PDB file of C-alpha atoms in Angstrom:
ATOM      1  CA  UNK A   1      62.242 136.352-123.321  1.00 80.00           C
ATOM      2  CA  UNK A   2      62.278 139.419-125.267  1.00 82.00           C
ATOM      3  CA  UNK A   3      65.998 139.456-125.359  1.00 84.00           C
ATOM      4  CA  UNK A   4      66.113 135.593-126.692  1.00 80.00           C
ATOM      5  CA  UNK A   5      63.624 137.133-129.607  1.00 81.00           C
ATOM      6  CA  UNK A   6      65.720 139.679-130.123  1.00 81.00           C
ATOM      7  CA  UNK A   7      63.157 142.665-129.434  1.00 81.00           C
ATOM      8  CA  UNK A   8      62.986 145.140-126.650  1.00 86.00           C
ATOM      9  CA  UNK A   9      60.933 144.469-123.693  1.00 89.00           C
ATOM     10  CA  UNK A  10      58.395 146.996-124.221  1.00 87.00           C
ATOM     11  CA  UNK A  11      57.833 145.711-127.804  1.00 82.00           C
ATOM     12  CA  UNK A  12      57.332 141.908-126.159  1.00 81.00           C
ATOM     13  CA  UNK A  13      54.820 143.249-123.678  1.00 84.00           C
ATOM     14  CA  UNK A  14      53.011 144.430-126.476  1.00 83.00           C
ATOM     15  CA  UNK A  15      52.835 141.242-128.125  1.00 77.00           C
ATOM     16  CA  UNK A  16      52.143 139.052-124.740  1.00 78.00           C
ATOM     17  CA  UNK A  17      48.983 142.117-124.157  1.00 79.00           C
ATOM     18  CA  UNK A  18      47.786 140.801-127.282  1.00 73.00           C
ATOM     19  CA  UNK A  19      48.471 144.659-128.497  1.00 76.00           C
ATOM     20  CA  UNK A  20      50.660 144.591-131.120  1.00 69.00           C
ATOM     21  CA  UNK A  21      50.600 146.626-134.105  1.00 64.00           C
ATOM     22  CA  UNK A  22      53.418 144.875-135.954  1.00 65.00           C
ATOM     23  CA  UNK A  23      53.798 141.833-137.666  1.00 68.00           C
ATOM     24  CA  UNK A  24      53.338 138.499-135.839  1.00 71.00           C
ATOM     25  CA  UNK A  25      55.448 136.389-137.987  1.00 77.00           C
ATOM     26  CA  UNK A  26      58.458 137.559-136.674  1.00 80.00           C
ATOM     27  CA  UNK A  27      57.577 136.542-133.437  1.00 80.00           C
ATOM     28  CA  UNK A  28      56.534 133.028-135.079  1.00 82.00           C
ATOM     29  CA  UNK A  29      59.506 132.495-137.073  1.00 85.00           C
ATOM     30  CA  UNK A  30      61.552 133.347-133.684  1.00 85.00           C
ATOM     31  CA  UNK A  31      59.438 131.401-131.575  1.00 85.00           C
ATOM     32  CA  UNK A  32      59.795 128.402-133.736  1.00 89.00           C
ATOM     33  CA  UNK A  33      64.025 128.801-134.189  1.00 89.00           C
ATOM     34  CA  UNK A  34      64.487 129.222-130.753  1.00 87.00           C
ATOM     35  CA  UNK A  35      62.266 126.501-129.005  1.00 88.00           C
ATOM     36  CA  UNK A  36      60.755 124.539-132.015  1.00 91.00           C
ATOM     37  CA  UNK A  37      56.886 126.154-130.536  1.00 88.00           C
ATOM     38  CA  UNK A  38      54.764 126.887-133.110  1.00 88.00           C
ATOM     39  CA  UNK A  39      52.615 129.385-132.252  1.00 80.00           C
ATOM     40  CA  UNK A  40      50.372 129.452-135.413  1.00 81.00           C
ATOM     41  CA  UNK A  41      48.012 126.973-134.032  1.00 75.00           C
ATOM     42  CA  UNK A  42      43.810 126.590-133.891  1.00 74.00           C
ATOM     43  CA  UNK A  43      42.255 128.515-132.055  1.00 72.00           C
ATOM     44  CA  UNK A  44      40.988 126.147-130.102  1.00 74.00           C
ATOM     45  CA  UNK A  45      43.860 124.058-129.672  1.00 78.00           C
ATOM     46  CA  UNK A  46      44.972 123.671-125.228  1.00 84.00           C
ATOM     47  CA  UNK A  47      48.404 122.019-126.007  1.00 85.00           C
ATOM     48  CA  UNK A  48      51.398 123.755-127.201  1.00 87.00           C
ATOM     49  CA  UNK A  49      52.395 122.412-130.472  1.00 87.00           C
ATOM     50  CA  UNK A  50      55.861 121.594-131.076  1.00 90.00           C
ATOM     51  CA  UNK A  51      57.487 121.010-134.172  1.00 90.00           C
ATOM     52  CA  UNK A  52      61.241 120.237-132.942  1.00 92.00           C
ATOM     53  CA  UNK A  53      60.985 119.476-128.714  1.00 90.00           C
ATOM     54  CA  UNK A  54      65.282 118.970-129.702  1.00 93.00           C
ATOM     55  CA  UNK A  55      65.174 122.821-129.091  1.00 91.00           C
ATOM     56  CA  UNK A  56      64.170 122.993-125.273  1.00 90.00           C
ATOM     57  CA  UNK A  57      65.706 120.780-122.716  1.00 92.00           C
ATOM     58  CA  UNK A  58      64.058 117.244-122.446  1.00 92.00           C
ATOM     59  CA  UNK A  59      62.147 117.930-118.760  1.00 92.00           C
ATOM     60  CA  UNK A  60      61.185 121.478-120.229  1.00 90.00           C
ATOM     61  CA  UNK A  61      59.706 119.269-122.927  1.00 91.00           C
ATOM     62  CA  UNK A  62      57.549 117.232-120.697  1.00 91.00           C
ATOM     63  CA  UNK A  63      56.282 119.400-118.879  1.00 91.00           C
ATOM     64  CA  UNK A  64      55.167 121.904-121.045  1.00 88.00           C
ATOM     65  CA  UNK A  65      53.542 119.413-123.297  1.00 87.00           C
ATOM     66  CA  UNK A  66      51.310 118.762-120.444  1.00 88.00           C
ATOM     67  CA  UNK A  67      49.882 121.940-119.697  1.00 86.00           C
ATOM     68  CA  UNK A  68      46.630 122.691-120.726  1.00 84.00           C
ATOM     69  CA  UNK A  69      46.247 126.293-122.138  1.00 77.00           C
ATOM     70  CA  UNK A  70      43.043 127.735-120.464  1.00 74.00           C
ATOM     71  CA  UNK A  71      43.052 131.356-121.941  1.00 64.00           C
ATOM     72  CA  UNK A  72      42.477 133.185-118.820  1.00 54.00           C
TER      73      UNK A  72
END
């Protein structure tokens, strides 16, 4: 993942802790060119919102849009 970002592996870890000191609109703006996720959504939103599923393969597509994000 942190290669198709285009950030070392340590610096992703960061990010994926929830530790990151830098800014997280790179890894929006990436996440959204890359697989069409946007990952500025509510809070309390338990889908993934996608704003271009063309990105991802189709069966990627369905299932991801059916997992429920839990948080733990």
């Amino acid at each position: 993942m942190s290669n198709l970002l285009g950030v070392s592996r340590a610096c992703f870890v960061t990010y994926e802790n929830g530790r990151a000191k830098g800014k997280r609109s790179f890894f929006y703006e990436r996440m959204m060119s890359e697989f069409g996720i946007d990952l500025r959504q509510p809070a309390d939103s338990r889908r993934i919102v996608f704003v271009d599923a063309s990105k991802i393969p189709q069966p990627v597509y369905w299932y991801l849009s059916e997992l429920e994000i839990t948080g733990e």
